[in-house]
Coordinates of C-alpha atoms in Angstrom, one line a residue:
M19 CA -10.7 -13.0 9.7
S20 CA -8.5 -10.0 10.2
E21 CA -5.0 -9.5 8.8
N22 CA -2.0 -7.8 10.2
G23 CA 1.2 -7.4 8.4
G24 CA 0.2 -10.0 5.9
L25 CA -0.6 -12.6 8.5
P26 CA -4.1 -14.2 8.4
V27 CA -4.6 -13.3 12.1
D28 CA -4.7 -10.1 14.1
A29 CA -1.3 -10.7 15.7
E30 CA 2.2 -9.3 15.7
F31 CA 3.6 -12.6 14.5
A32 CA 3.0 -16.4 14.8
L33 CA 4.8 -18.9 17.0
L34 CA 4.3 -22.5 16.0
L35 CA 4.9 -25.0 18.9
T36 CA 6.0 -28.6 18.0
H37 CA 7.4 -31.7 19.7
D38 CA 9.0 -34.7 18.0
V39 CA 8.3 -37.8 20.0
D40 CA 11.5 -39.7 19.3
R41 CA 12.2 -41.4 22.7
P42 CA 9.3 -41.4 25.2
Y43 CA 10.9 -44.2 27.2
K44 CA 14.2 -44.0 29.0
S45 CA 15.8 -47.4 29.1
V46 CA 19.4 -48.3 28.2
Q47 CA 20.2 -44.6 28.4
G48 CA 19.9 -44.9 32.2
L49 CA 22.8 -47.3 32.3
Y50 CA 24.9 -45.1 30.0
H51 CA 24.2 -42.0 32.0
A52 CA 24.9 -43.8 35.3
V53 CA 28.4 -44.6 34.0
E54 CA 29.1 -41.4 32.1
R55 CA 27.9 -39.1 34.8
R56 CA 28.9 -41.4 37.7
D57 CA 25.4 -41.0 39.0
P58 CA 23.8 -44.3 40.2
R59 CA 20.4 -42.6 40.5
Q60 CA 20.2 -42.9 36.7
L61 CA 19.7 -46.7 37.2
K62 CA 16.2 -46.1 38.6
S63 CA 15.0 -45.7 35.0
L64 CA 15.7 -49.4 34.5
L65 CA 13.0 -50.4 37.1
P66 CA 9.6 -51.5 35.9
G67 CA 7.1 -48.6 35.9
V68 CA 9.8 -45.9 36.2
N69 CA 10.0 -43.7 33.1
P70 CA 11.3 -40.1 33.7
W71 CA 11.1 -39.3 29.9
W72 CA 7.3 -39.7 29.8
Q73 CA 6.7 -35.9 30.1
F74 CA 3.4 -35.6 28.2
D75 CA 1.2 -34.7 31.2
D76 CA 3.7 -32.1 32.4
I77 CA 3.9 -30.5 28.9
T78 CA 0.2 -30.4 28.3
Q79 CA -0.4 -29.0 31.8
L80 CA 2.2 -26.3 31.2
E81 CA 0.7 -25.4 27.9
D82 CA -2.8 -25.5 29.2
S83 CA -1.8 -23.1 32.0
L84 CA -0.6 -20.7 29.3
G85 CA -3.7 -21.1 27.2
V86 CA -1.9 -22.6 24.2
R87 CA -1.7 -25.9 22.3
S88 CA 1.1 -27.6 20.3
A89 CA 1.7 -30.4 17.9
F90 CA 3.2 -33.8 18.8
Y91 CA 4.7 -35.8 15.9
F92 CA 4.8 -39.6 16.5
L93 CA 7.4 -42.0 15.1
R94 CA 7.1 -45.5 13.9
E95 CA 10.8 -46.5 13.3
K96 CA 11.7 -49.8 11.6
H97 CA 12.7 -52.7 13.8
V98 CA 16.4 -53.3 13.2
F99 CA 15.7 -56.8 11.9
E100 CA 13.4 -55.3 9.2
R101 CA 16.5 -53.7 7.7
D102 CA 19.1 -55.0 5.3
L103 CA 21.7 -57.3 6.8
S104 CA 24.4 -54.7 6.2
D105 CA 22.5 -52.2 8.5
W106 CA 22.8 -54.6 11.4
L107 CA 26.5 -53.8 11.6
D108 CA 25.9 -50.1 11.8
P109 CA 25.7 -48.8 15.5
F110 CA 23.5 -45.9 14.3
Y111 CA 20.5 -48.2 13.5
W112 CA 20.8 -50.0 16.9
V113 CA 20.7 -46.6 18.6
E114 CA 17.5 -45.8 16.6
H115 CA 16.1 -49.3 17.5
A116 CA 16.8 -48.7 21.2
G117 CA 14.3 -45.8 21.2
R118 CA 11.6 -47.6 19.1
Y119 CA 8.0 -47.6 20.4
D120 CA 4.6 -48.7 19.0
V121 CA 1.8 -46.2 18.7
E122 CA -0.7 -49.1 18.9
T123 CA 0.0 -50.1 22.5
P124 CA -2.8 -49.3 25.0
E125 CA -0.6 -46.7 26.7
M126 CA 0.1 -44.9 23.4
R127 CA -3.5 -45.1 22.2
D128 CA -4.6 -43.6 25.5
L129 CA -2.1 -40.8 25.1
L130 CA -3.2 -40.1 21.5
A131 CA -6.8 -39.9 22.6
R132 CA -6.1 -37.5 25.4
L133 CA -4.1 -35.2 23.2
D134 CA -6.7 -35.2 20.4
E135 CA -9.6 -34.6 22.8
G136 CA -7.7 -31.8 24.6
G137 CA -7.1 -29.9 21.4
W138 CA -3.4 -30.8 20.8
E139 CA -2.4 -31.7 17.2
V140 CA -1.2 -35.3 16.5
G141 CA 1.1 -35.5 13.5
L142 CA 3.4 -38.0 11.8
H143 CA 7.1 -38.2 12.4
G144 CA 8.3 -40.0 9.3
S145 CA 10.8 -42.7 10.1
Y146 CA 14.5 -42.4 9.2
D147 CA 14.2 -43.9 5.7
S148 CA 10.6 -42.9 4.9
Y149 CA 11.5 -39.5 3.3
D150 CA 12.3 -41.4 0.1
D151 CA 9.7 -44.2 0.4
L152 CA 6.1 -43.4 -0.5
D153 CA 4.8 -46.8 0.5
R154 CA 6.5 -46.6 3.9
L155 CA 5.0 -43.1 4.5
Q156 CA 1.6 -44.3 3.6
F157 CA 1.9 -47.3 5.9
E158 CA 3.1 -45.1 8.9
K159 CA 0.4 -42.5 8.3
A160 CA -2.3 -45.2 8.2
R161 CA -1.2 -46.9 11.4
L162 CA -1.0 -43.7 13.3
E163 CA -4.5 -42.7 12.1
A164 CA -5.8 -46.1 13.1
A165 CA -4.4 -45.7 16.6
L166 CA -5.6 -42.1 16.8
G167 CA -9.0 -42.7 15.3
D168 CA -8.7 -39.4 13.4
E169 CA -7.0 -37.8 10.4
V170 CA -3.4 -36.8 10.4
V171 CA -2.6 -33.7 8.4
G172 CA 1.0 -32.7 9.2
V173 CA 4.5 -34.3 9.2
R174 CA 8.0 -33.8 10.2
Q175 CA 10.7 -36.2 9.0
H176 CA 13.0 -37.9 11.6
H177 CA 16.4 -36.2 11.5
L178 CA 14.8 -33.6 9.3
N179 CA 15.5 -35.8 6.2
R180 CA 14.4 -34.7 2.8
G181 CA 15.0 -35.9 -0.8
P182 CA 13.9 -34.6 -4.1
D183 CA 10.5 -36.3 -3.9
T184 CA 9.7 -36.1 -0.2
W185 CA 7.3 -33.2 -0.4
A186 CA 5.5 -34.8 -3.4
H187 CA 5.2 -38.0 -1.3
H188 CA 3.7 -36.0 1.6
R189 CA 1.2 -34.3 -0.7
E190 CA 0.3 -37.6 -2.4
I191 CA -0.7 -39.4 0.8
G192 CA -3.0 -36.5 1.8
L193 CA -0.8 -34.5 4.2
N194 CA -1.5 -30.7 4.3
Y195 CA 2.0 -29.6 5.4
D196 CA 5.6 -30.5 6.2
A197 CA 7.5 -29.0 9.1
S198 CA 10.9 -30.6 8.4
P199 CA 13.2 -27.9 6.9
G200 CA 15.7 -26.9 9.5
S201 CA 18.7 -27.8 11.5
S202 CA 19.7 -29.1 15.0
S203 CA 22.9 -27.0 15.1
E204 CA 21.8 -23.7 13.5
Y205 CA 18.8 -21.4 14.1
G206 CA 17.2 -18.4 12.4
F207 CA 15.1 -17.3 9.5
D208 CA 17.5 -18.1 6.7
R209 CA 14.6 -20.0 5.0
G210 CA 12.4 -16.9 5.0
Y211 CA 9.9 -15.4 7.3
R212 CA 6.8 -17.1 5.9
P213 CA 5.7 -20.7 5.1
L214 CA 6.4 -21.9 1.5
R215 CA 4.2 -23.4 -1.1
P216 CA 6.5 -25.6 -3.3
F217 CA 3.7 -26.7 -5.6
D218 CA 1.7 -23.4 -5.7
D219 CA -1.3 -25.2 -4.2
E220 CA -2.7 -26.1 -0.8
F221 CA 0.4 -27.9 0.4
V222 CA 2.4 -25.8 2.8
V223 CA 6.0 -26.1 4.2
F224 CA 6.7 -24.6 7.6
P225 CA 10.5 -24.1 8.0
L226 CA 11.9 -24.8 11.5
T227 CA 13.3 -21.6 13.1
L228 CA 14.7 -23.2 16.3
M229 CA 15.4 -26.7 17.6
E230 CA 16.3 -26.6 21.3
A231 CA 19.4 -28.7 20.6
A232 CA 20.9 -25.7 18.7
L233 CA 20.9 -23.5 21.8
P234 CA 23.6 -23.0 24.4
D235 CA 22.9 -25.6 27.1
P236 CA 20.5 -23.8 29.4
G237 CA 21.7 -26.0 32.3
E238 CA 25.1 -24.3 32.0
A239 CA 24.3 -21.0 30.3
F240 CA 20.7 -20.2 30.7
D241 CA 21.0 -16.4 30.1
R242 CA 22.8 -17.1 26.8
A243 CA 20.1 -19.6 25.7
W244 CA 17.4 -17.2 26.6
G245 CA 19.1 -14.4 24.8
V246 CA 18.9 -16.4 21.6
C247 CA 15.2 -17.0 22.1
A248 CA 14.5 -13.4 22.9
D249 CA 16.4 -12.2 19.8
L250 CA 14.5 -14.6 17.5
L251 CA 11.1 -13.4 19.0
D252 CA 12.1 -9.8 18.4
E253 CA 13.1 -10.6 14.8
A254 CA 9.8 -12.4 14.3
A255 CA 7.9 -9.4 15.5
D256 CA 9.8 -7.0 13.4
N257 CA 9.1 -9.0 10.2
D258 CA 5.5 -10.3 10.8
A259 CA 7.1 -13.8 10.7
V260 CA 5.9 -17.3 11.2
M261 CA 8.4 -18.7 13.7
S262 CA 8.5 -22.5 14.4
V263 CA 10.2 -24.1 17.4
L264 CA 10.8 -27.7 18.4
W265 CA 11.2 -29.0 21.9
H266 CA 11.7 -32.8 22.3
P267 CA 9.4 -34.1 25.1
R268 CA 12.2 -35.8 27.0
L269 CA 14.1 -32.5 27.4
F270 CA 11.3 -31.4 29.8
T271 CA 12.9 -33.9 32.2
E272 CA 14.5 -31.4 34.6
A273 CA 16.8 -34.0 36.2
D274 CA 18.4 -35.0 32.9
F275 CA 18.1 -31.8 31.0
P276 CA 18.0 -28.8 33.4
G277 CA 16.8 -25.5 32.1
Y278 CA 14.9 -26.6 28.9
R279 CA 11.5 -26.7 30.5
E280 CA 11.9 -23.2 32.0
L281 CA 13.3 -21.9 28.8
Y282 CA 10.2 -23.2 26.9
R283 CA 7.8 -21.6 29.3
L284 CA 9.6 -18.2 29.1
L285 CA 9.6 -18.4 25.3
V286 CA 5.8 -19.0 25.1
E287 CA 5.1 -16.4 27.8
R288 CA 7.2 -13.7 26.0
A289 CA 5.5 -14.5 22.7
L290 CA 2.1 -14.1 24.2
E291 CA 3.1 -10.8 25.9
M292 CA 4.3 -9.6 22.5
G293 CA 1.0 -10.2 20.9
A294 CA 1.8 -13.3 19.0
W295 CA -0.5 -16.0 17.7
V296 CA 0.7 -19.2 19.4
G297 CA -0.4 -22.7 18.5
P298 CA 0.3 -25.8 16.5
P299 CA 1.0 -25.7 12.7
G300 CA -2.2 -27.5 11.9
D301 CA -4.3 -24.8 13.4
Y302 CA -2.3 -22.1 11.7
Y303 CA -2.7 -24.0 8.4
D304 CA -6.5 -23.8 8.8
L305 CA -6.3 -20.0 9.1
L306 CA -4.4 -19.6 5.8
D307 CA -6.1 -18.4 2.6
H308 CA -5.5 -21.5 0.4
P309 CA -5.3 -21.3 -3.4
D310 CA -7.1 -23.4 -5.9
G311 CA -3.9 -24.2 -7.8
S312 CA -3.0 -20.7 -9.0
R313 CA 0.1 -18.9 -7.9
T314 CA 0.2 -17.6 -4.3
D315 CA 2.5 -14.6 -4.5
D316 CA 0.0 -12.2 -3.0
R317 CA -1.9 -14.5 -0.7
P318 CA -1.7 -13.5 3.0
G319 CA 0.5 -15.3 5.5
V320 CA 2.5 -17.4 3.0
G321 CA 5.6 -16.6 1.0
D322 CA 5.8 -17.3 -2.7
G323 CA 9.0 -19.4 -2.4
P324 CA 12.4 -19.7 -0.7
P325 CA 14.9 -16.9 -0.6
P326 CA 16.7 -16.6 -4.0
E327 CA 20.1 -17.6 -2.5
I328 CA 18.9 -21.0 -1.5
E329 CA 16.2 -21.7 -4.2
G330 CA 18.5 -23.9 -6.3
R331 CA 19.7 -26.0 -3.3
L332 CA 16.1 -26.5 -2.2
A333 CA 15.2 -27.9 -5.6
D334 CA 18.0 -30.3 -6.2
G335 CA 17.1 -32.8 -3.5
S336 CA 20.7 -33.3 -2.4
G337 CA 20.1 -32.8 1.2
Q338 CA 20.3 -36.3 2.7
E339 CA 23.2 -35.8 5.0
S340 CA 25.2 -38.8 6.3
L341 CA 23.7 -39.0 9.7
T342 CA 25.1 -42.4 10.7
R343 CA 27.7 -41.0 13.0
P344 CA 27.7 -41.6 16.8
Q345 CA 24.8 -39.7 18.5
A346 CA 24.9 -37.5 21.5
E347 CA 24.8 -39.3 24.9
D348 CA 21.0 -39.1 25.0
N349 CA 20.4 -39.3 21.3
K350 CA 19.5 -35.6 21.2
V351 CA 19.6 -35.2 17.5
Q352 CA 22.6 -33.3 16.2
T353 CA 22.1 -33.3 12.4
G354 CA 23.6 -29.9 11.6
A355 CA 22.2 -28.1 8.6
N356 CA 21.4 -30.8 6.1
G357 CA 23.1 -30.5 2.7
E358 CA 20.2 -28.6 1.3
P359 CA 18.8 -26.1 3.7
T360 CA 15.3 -27.5 3.7
G361 CA 16.6 -30.5 5.6

């Protein structure tokens, strides 16, 4: 295995492709959009068998045409009636409930099998409260693995949540990496250019460089959005970085979110043209030189910790931002940078 600039691959930099499967079904959003946009065509999504947000075939066909793979993180959110009675009065939890789905339905099992057999990574998208609940995380991981029929090794928390014990919980239930640290309103490498090892062992953290929600809306300002992506790719190449991006599957629906699909395609194409390694975090994890418990300061491809200016805030676990405010019209997550920069 060759190394270049400290990376465990012969590449200019690495681009990790990820998708959080929050809302694979468009339902009540169709009614909202019909009223808000004065567009009665949105009501078609209420008809049986019509689901414009089921974009998995289009995404995998696009990625396959480019010769790349990505990771899909699947969510098992609590039913609203599983929550405390006080939560029933909070509109936030009803919004979350409206997007709820079950990975054990035949349609989802078939999707998981096709992704797994095709070389795509299937990971866990920890539910809203699971970041601080070891038993819940274990339950969600076990149910996803049962539906998948294979092991799950990676996780990203819903709304990028993290508390003081989240990474320890992830490690304890047998996950290899976490991909949560990041923001939906800010982008960049302020968490460093390399993955982190918070426990100086095999467990790795991949900071999120860019969530599509942080970009200028490409439907209104495509050139500005592409300019941000191009600048981040250049910075990644200049610093032998490991860059991670998140595109929610429903944003590939051109009628509802114009420009995002084309922007993603250009991002991947440009990275490949620049000589980047492009793929899912799980595949990149497998390429790393993992320690046996000793410190990892000089190991290729992984940093020895967060930048000094944020190290204290990473450690104090104070980052659970109050997220129960009204969501965007399509529930495109807008969390901002969580109180601690790891998310």
